[in-house]
């Protein structure tokens, strides 16, 4: 599951650089770093949840 999430977020970052997604907060090409922050947060939560179970 972690690989699928990371692949999806990397794909979203590539699309954002090529053509902005147009979502609130993601209207410019330079906003791909926000997706990287979200990806890191999701990855961290997933790893913490895996350790707790």
mmCIF file with all atom_site columns, C-alpha atoms in Angstrom:
data_model
loop_
_atom_site.group_PDB
_atom_site.id
_atom_site.type_symbol
_atom_site.label_atom_id
_atom_site.label_alt_id
_atom_site.label_comp_id
_atom_site.label_asym_id
_atom_site.label_entity_id
_atom_site.label_seq_id
_atom_site.pdbx_PDB_ins_code
_atom_site.Cartn_x
_atom_site.Cartn_y
_atom_site.Cartn_z
_atom_site.occupancy
_atom_site.B_iso_or_equiv
_atom_site.pdbx_formal_charge
_atom_site.auth_seq_id
_atom_site.auth_comp_id
_atom_site.auth_asym_id
_atom_site.auth_atom_id
_atom_site.pdbx_PDB_model_num
ATOM 1  C CA . UNK A 1 1  ? 0.000  0.000  0.000   1.00 0.00 ? 1  UNK A CA 1
ATOM 2  C CA . UNK A 1 2  ? 2.840  2.364  0.766   1.00 0.00 ? 2  UNK A CA 1
ATOM 3  C CA . UNK A 1 3  ? 4.277  1.876  -2.715  1.00 0.00 ? 3  UNK A CA 1
ATOM 4  C CA . UNK A 1 4  ? 0.932  2.642  -4.321  1.00 0.00 ? 4  UNK A CA 1
ATOM 5  C CA . UNK A 1 5  ? 0.534  5.848  -2.308  1.00 0.00 ? 5  UNK A CA 1
ATOM 6  C CA . UNK A 1 6  ? 4.078  6.966  -3.111  1.00 0.00 ? 6  UNK A CA 1
ATOM 7  C CA . UNK A 1 7  ? 3.652  6.197  -6.813  1.00 0.00 ? 7  UNK A CA 1
ATOM 8  C CA . UNK A 1 8  ? 0.381  8.153  -6.919  1.00 0.00 ? 8  UNK A CA 1
ATOM 9  C CA . UNK A 1 9  ? 1.886  11.181 -5.177  1.00 0.00 ? 9  UNK A CA 1
ATOM 10 C CA . UNK A 1 10 ? 5.006  11.167 -7.378  1.00 0.00 ? 10 UNK A CA 1
ATOM 11 C CA . UNK A 1 11 ? 2.754  11.026 -10.434 1.00 0.00 ? 11 UNK A CA 1
ATOM 12 C CA . UNK A 1 12 ? 0.725  13.959 -9.061  1.00 0.00 ? 12 UNK A CA 1
ATOM 13 C CA . UNK A 1 13 ? 3.941  15.967 -8.537  1.00 0.00 ? 13 UNK A CA 1
ATOM 14 C CA . UNK A 1 14 ? 5.068  15.282 -12.113 1.00 0.00 ? 14 UNK A CA 1
ATOM 15 C CA . UNK A 1 15 ? 1.689  16.307 -13.486 1.00 0.00 ? 15 UNK A CA 1
ATOM 16 C CA . UNK A 1 16 ? 1.783  19.472 -11.346 1.00 0.00 ? 16 UNK A CA 1
ATOM 17 C CA . UNK A 1 17 ? 5.147  20.462 -12.862 1.00 0.00 ? 17 UNK A CA 1
ATOM 18 C CA . UNK A 1 18 ? 3.970  19.797 -16.424 1.00 0.00 ? 18 UNK A CA 1
ATOM 19 C CA . UNK A 1 19 ? 0.444  21.235 -16.133 1.00 0.00 ? 19 UNK A CA 1
ATOM 20 C CA . UNK A 1 20 ? -0.876 22.611 -12.826 1.00 0.00 ? 20 UNK A CA 1
ATOM 21 C CA . UNK A 1 21 ? -3.794 20.709 -11.339 1.00 0.00 ? 21 UNK A CA 1
ATOM 22 C CA . UNK A 1 22 ? -5.830 23.861 -10.689 1.00 0.00 ? 22 UNK A CA 1
ATOM 23 C CA . UNK A 1 23 ? -6.934 22.828 -7.205  1.00 0.00 ? 23 UNK A CA 1
ATOM 24 C CA . UNK A 1 24 ? -6.984 25.483 -4.476  1.00 0.00 ? 24 UNK A CA 1
ATOM 25 C CA . UNK A 1 25 ? -3.380 26.009 -3.441  1.00 0.00 ? 25 UNK A CA 1
ATOM 26 C CA . UNK A 1 26 ? -2.053 24.162 -6.511  1.00 0.00 ? 26 UNK A CA 1
ATOM 27 C CA . UNK A 1 27 ? -2.579 26.703 -9.262  1.00 0.00 ? 27 UNK A CA 1
ATOM 28 C CA . UNK A 1 28 ? 1.096  27.334 -10.141 1.00 0.00 ? 28 UNK A CA 1
ATOM 29 C CA . UNK A 1 29 ? 3.813  24.941 -11.316 1.00 0.00 ? 29 UNK A CA 1
ATOM 30 C CA . UNK A 1 30 ? 5.993  25.924 -8.374  1.00 0.00 ? 30 UNK A CA 1
ATOM 31 C CA . UNK A 1 31 ? 3.434  24.557 -5.929  1.00 0.00 ? 31 UNK A CA 1
ATOM 32 C CA . UNK A 1 32 ? 4.569  20.957 -6.424  1.00 0.00 ? 32 UNK A CA 1
ATOM 33 C CA . UNK A 1 33 ? 6.463  21.228 -3.123  1.00 0.00 ? 33 UNK A CA 1
ATOM 34 C CA . UNK A 1 34 ? 3.098  21.266 -1.325  1.00 0.00 ? 34 UNK A CA 1
ATOM 35 C CA . UNK A 1 35 ? 2.410  17.814 -2.752  1.00 0.00 ? 35 UNK A CA 1
ATOM 36 C CA . UNK A 1 36 ? 5.814  16.703 -1.456  1.00 0.00 ? 36 UNK A CA 1
ATOM 37 C CA . UNK A 1 37 ? 4.887  17.899 2.043   1.00 0.00 ? 37 UNK A CA 1
ATOM 38 C CA . UNK A 1 38 ? 1.580  16.016 1.868   1.00 0.00 ? 38 UNK A CA 1
ATOM 39 C CA . UNK A 1 39 ? 3.404  12.928 0.601   1.00 0.00 ? 39 UNK A CA 1
ATOM 40 C CA . UNK A 1 40 ? 5.845  13.072 3.498   1.00 0.00 ? 40 UNK A CA 1
ATOM 41 C CA . UNK A 1 41 ? 3.015  13.476 6.012   1.00 0.00 ? 41 UNK A CA 1
ATOM 42 C CA . UNK A 1 42 ? 1.049  10.528 4.580   1.00 0.00 ? 42 UNK A CA 1
ATOM 43 C CA . UNK A 1 43 ? 4.180  8.396  4.458   1.00 0.00 ? 43 UNK A CA 1
ATOM 44 C CA . UNK A 1 44 ? 5.001  9.235  8.089   1.00 0.00 ? 44 UNK A CA 1
ATOM 45 C CA . UNK A 1 45 ? 1.475  8.471  9.280   1.00 0.00 ? 45 UNK A CA 1
ATOM 46 C CA . UNK A 1 46 ? 1.477  5.177  7.385   1.00 0.00 ? 46 UNK A CA 1
ATOM 47 C CA . UNK A 1 47 ? 4.775  4.114  8.928   1.00 0.00 ? 47 UNK A CA 1
ATOM 48 C CA . UNK A 1 48 ? 3.652  5.104  12.433  1.00 0.00 ? 48 UNK A CA 1
ATOM 49 C CA . UNK A 1 49 ? 0.382  3.237  12.001  1.00 0.00 ? 49 UNK A CA 1
ATOM 50 C CA . UNK A 1 50 ? 2.252  0.162  10.821  1.00 0.00 ? 50 UNK A CA 1
ATOM 51 C CA . UNK A 1 51 ? 4.449  0.233  13.946  1.00 0.00 ? 51 UNK A CA 1
ATOM 52 C CA . UNK A 1 52 ? 1.453  0.584  16.268  1.00 0.00 ? 52 UNK A CA 1
ATOM 53 C CA . UNK A 1 53 ? -0.308 -2.484 14.942  1.00 0.00 ? 53 UNK A CA 1
#
